[in-house]
Amino acid sequence: MKPLLQIESMTKLFGGVHALEEVSLDLHSGEVVGVIGHNGAGKSTLMKIVSGALRPDHGRIRIDGETVTLDSPIRAHQLGIEMIFQDLALLDNLNATENFFLGRELTRSFLGFRWNDAQRMQTIAKEAIHNINPHFHRFRTEVGLLSGGQRQSVAIARAVHLDTRVLIMDEPTAALGPEETEMVRQLVLRLKKRALGIFLIGHDLQDILRLSDRIVAMRGGRVVGTVEAARASEDDLLGMIISGKVPAAALPGPGAVTLDQEKD
Amino acid sequence: MKKKAKTLILSALAVATGAQALLAATVGVSWARFQEERWVTDEKALEERLEELGHRLLTADARGSSTRQAADIEGLLARGVDVLLVVGHDTQAVIPAVQRALDDGVPVIAYERQIKHPDVTYVGFDPVLVGRAQARALLEVQPDGNYVLIKGGQQDQYAHGTYQGQMDEIGPLVEDGTIDIIAEQWTTDWKPEVAQANMENIITAQGDRIDAVLCSNDGMASGVVAAMEQAGLVGLPLSGQDGDVAAVNRIARGSQTMTAWKDVRVLGRRAADLADAIAKGKDLASLPGATTFTDEELGIEQLAFPLDPTTITANNLELMIEAGWVTREQVCRGVPPGTAEICES
Amino acid sequence: MSWHDVLRTLDPRHKRLLALGASLVVIWVVFDLLSGGLFFSPRNFYNLAVQSSTVALLTVGMVLVIITRNIDLSVGSVLGLTGMVIAILQIEVFPAAAGWNWPLTLAIGLIAGTLIGLWQGFLVAYVGIPSFVVTLAGLLIFRGLTFEISQGQTFSPFQAGYRIFGGGQQGSLGEAASWIVGGVALVVLLGALARRLRSGEASLPFTLLGGLFASALTLFMIYQFNAYDRPRTDLGYGIPSPLLLLTLAATWIGLFVNRAPVGRHVYAVGQNLEAARLVGVPVRRVVLKVFALMGLLCAVGAVITTSRLNAGTTNLGTLLELNVIAAAVIGGASLDGGRGSILGGILGAFVIQSLDTGMVLIGVSSSLRQILIGFVLIGAVWVDRIAVRRS
Ligand SMILES: Nc1ncnc2c1ncn2[C@@H]1O[C@H](COP(=O)(O)OP(=O)(O)OP(=O)(O)O)[C@@H](O)[C@H]1O
Ligand SMILES: [Mg+2]
């Protein structure tokens, strides 16, 4: 089966710093790929490129085998790639609905100008957020005044819609309490069943082991190796992160791109 | 030291190129704020006359900043000017810089705005004389009643001079009750739109009681006229100064009484002649038109060449046209027939 | 429910608007008492409206600029330059008698203003030069250009047709039209308030207080404008054109800010540029548009000012940026970005002008006027800070 998403030799420099160096990785639909690594390993940078928020220095991205140009977040959105950012990227002075549709407002044409279709946006946002968090009701409040969990609900609901094919979750549980963390876990499992491909970035190795199918470790902007979650232990992962030691059970190839696919 | 060396070189050059070069001087002028209608004309007159006399002109524009003016003056000295003309932005603050020039042996002429210093020669249309001319012209058509004063920028010494001249004339009449000053306002930076708003508000407060508006310049007079038009106050006596094209046109239309015209070409030429006299080593005090200005408070006596402005009214507009200051077409633009004699024909 | 409870239920933004409206009324009443009834005279109201309109118009643009976390120091110079372009073309270049003269020069002026705005917006948004620097440079460049093209001269008079924009004899609506315009404005205003109440955007106390204040003000102003008679007639002037232009522009721009995507984007860009970019807001285009609008508004301001003065002068609009920024800040715009209100800015402009006008009426000198307005600026922000800390 062809991978849903392929990342090929992605490289990104910030000034002189190699944030990413020749990173290759792939993702199938219905698969959860955990991405782990120290602070500054390059995880967020890689994912921002996939979500169209950053342009790489070189490298390629394919979707269903086709090379695509991801030059803006809107373009990524159109291709079904959504990202929940590490800091959520919510605008504190806008309310939940406004944040939900920010940058992709639904409009009606009137007198030759595009106006907000407030009614429709309201309905859709309400439904989507309730889907994620049935207890959410503060739709008029500026999100700056909401709790961490409520904010998270808005950010997740924005990223998970009918057309989402690839979901990137950058440390989604970092700011959450145990109850809300459990909610996110359940969500990941539910979405997986809907055949989404999910990148799950995190520091809680136990969590990653439990939720992921495969786990990719990064270090200093490079991929150390990929392991199958079912055959790896927490120590294996720590070894990869800390000393770059690849366990015996690792999948072949430099990144996660399997050898036979690299040939064609 | 430097000065001497320079004189030596000059004399050496003189031997080579003839007597004319010996007297060729570099004249520097430091403008306060060049961006007003008149200074362009000043510079042109100054430059033409100096060239005629075989001298060279260097200029610097302080753009309305005293600090920049001090730097400008030092710059001009560094470039080796022989005579320095200064239009002081702040005539008090500029004194240290002027002193430095004098210490360097460079004679300083205060141009248009008086700098109170015993060794500085002053040449200019005396703002006090301007103020007097304005008041006199208004008194001629409105010898008594309620006067409004629209004064210039409060930070500007020149505005105070004009005001002083105005008060010289009407002050006694105010004391004996012939004239009542019912409102007066300074005008930020002499701005016409500020004068307009102030005048509108004064009209609100005083209404039809206003008999004459003693306005300190033409730019502000345009604001005053616009305010009066709206309120239906037409033909009230109104003064100005500078001889702006628009003001001359208003005089022809009858909406402004007078402008105190400072033919700045006369001033430019006069200053150039003074610089020339200095370069030729003549004694300025013996030149015609020389007087002494005394400031008793400061105990200062200085040589001065005050110029009197010309009072322009509907009766002598011809004068400005003849001088080439304005064209007949500019004077008469939009003037309805039967309003001004000069525009008939 | 006591007054205290009512105030507490108000949205802070609404509270500020009501507070500004209330201060305005207090200022008016105080000056009316001090000036022996002059302030509430028809003539003064008419003048106040005209004098405030240009600053208020520019403040509308400045509020948006400030919301995007930028500043525009060049508005006075841009106004001066576009005014001078219009003056020179209309008076010196094109034939004085041609009927097409003033409409053409007007169009050129508006286009020139927009182009200047686009240029500055481009430098800020696409080249990444801080707006403070770009517009400080603009302040110098455009003032200098004004002088270069005019050589310091004053240009006057304009064509009669052009003078409809400046209020006064040619630029006033007359009594009947004023009542009609006022009626339409009231219907629109109350309709908008009612809709906000229904959709839950505005609370009942705000709707009642705001509606009452706005209707009373509208009716009172029109009554006053109509009571100010043209010289030697008993025909009222009616609404002055600058106020009409301000109202139309502010309504139109307000609609976009509240009802079109670009409005949300403006707030988003100023609140958190990076987050806005990440979720797909075209951040650079938003900033470009805001500066272009600012340039256009400067040109409209230039039309009003020159038409009113009936002259184009070199120092037209100098120091205007200070009043405009002050009005925006008094109206609640935060220099930290992300916050500000168009209506607040307009009220701020009226507050400043009311203070200035009132003090001239009672004969206060210009330096004292400056001092007081400076203190009002600090006071407004101070009160705001206290209110923010409380809530
Ligand atoms: N905008 C930027 N400008 C310069 N350097 C950057 C930028 N963004 C990231 N970097 C650098 O690139 C490297 C990778 O950063 P990145 O944020 O991708 O790490 P990460 O793996 O997500 O770390 P964390 O676990 O802390 O989120 C780091 O050295 C970081 O300092
Ligand atoms: Mg990260």
XYZ file of N, CA and C and ligand atoms in Angstrom, chain A residues 14-15 17-20 37-46 48 54 86 170-171 201 203 218, ligand 1:
103
model
N 18.499 27.328 10.095
C 18.192 28.632 10.683
C 19.521 29.326 10.909
N 19.833 30.305 10.098
C 21.168 30.893 10.192
C 22.157 29.791 9.879
N 22.441 27.126 11.907
C 22.032 25.916 12.629
C 21.247 24.973 11.724
N 21.692 23.723 11.656
C 20.932 22.713 10.930
C 19.773 22.244 11.799
N 18.609 22.842 11.633
C 17.446 22.394 12.412
C 16.987 21.040 11.886
N 17.136 20.811 10.570
C 16.803 19.538 9.938
C 17.874 19.210 8.920
N 12.221 13.012 20.750
C 13.539 13.642 20.665
C 13.660 14.728 21.694
N 14.918 15.072 21.994
C 15.185 16.124 22.970
C 14.632 17.464 22.515
N 14.630 18.408 23.435
C 14.304 19.781 23.053
C 15.295 20.246 21.990
N 14.744 20.834 20.936
C 15.617 21.336 19.882
C 16.051 20.279 18.889
N 15.446 19.060 18.960
C 15.831 17.998 18.041
C 15.352 18.275 16.619
N 14.332 19.140 16.473
C 13.843 19.478 15.142
C 12.436 18.983 14.859
N 11.767 18.469 15.865
C 10.430 17.887 15.668
C 9.436 18.935 15.158
N 9.374 20.063 15.897
C 8.398 21.086 15.507
C 8.737 21.659 14.139
N 9.996 21.856 13.886
C 10.407 22.414 12.604
C 9.930 21.521 11.455
N 10.142 20.235 11.600
C 9.721 19.295 10.559
C 8.214 19.391 10.332
N 6.153 21.840 11.108
C 5.713 23.124 10.563
C 5.884 23.150 9.049
N 6.218 26.685 7.288
C 7.637 26.976 7.052
C 8.025 26.424 5.686
N 2.122 23.386 19.043
C 2.594 23.218 20.415
C 1.980 24.266 21.347
N 1.373 18.410 18.028
C 2.669 18.756 18.620
C 2.502 18.894 20.126
N 2.946 17.894 20.853
C 2.841 17.854 22.311
C 1.444 18.248 22.791
N 3.638 14.013 18.473
C 4.915 14.428 19.043
C 4.769 14.511 20.546
N 6.815 13.992 24.767
C 7.948 13.656 25.633
C 7.606 12.528 26.592
N 14.345 11.475 16.840
C 15.181 12.496 16.171
C 16.218 13.013 17.146
N 12.399 30.426 13.946
C 13.610 29.911 14.308
N 14.717 30.662 14.168
C 15.935 30.161 14.498
N 16.120 28.959 15.007
C 15.051 28.160 15.193
C 13.734 28.603 14.849
N 12.856 27.623 15.133
C 13.603 26.613 15.615
N 14.916 26.928 15.661
C 16.000 26.066 16.095
O 15.910 24.861 15.366
C 16.189 23.763 16.199
C 15.024 22.802 16.197
O 13.918 23.408 16.897
P 12.481 22.732 17.053
O 11.559 23.728 17.628
O 12.120 22.101 15.766
O 12.802 21.624 18.154
P 11.797 20.597 18.870
O 12.337 19.260 18.585
O 10.397 20.885 18.476
O 12.031 20.976 20.418
P 10.945 21.012 21.619
O 10.877 19.629 22.172
O 11.594 21.966 22.585
O 9.671 21.519 21.078
C 16.505 24.324 17.571
O 17.900 24.440 17.684
C 15.874 25.703 17.557
O 16.590 26.574 18.389
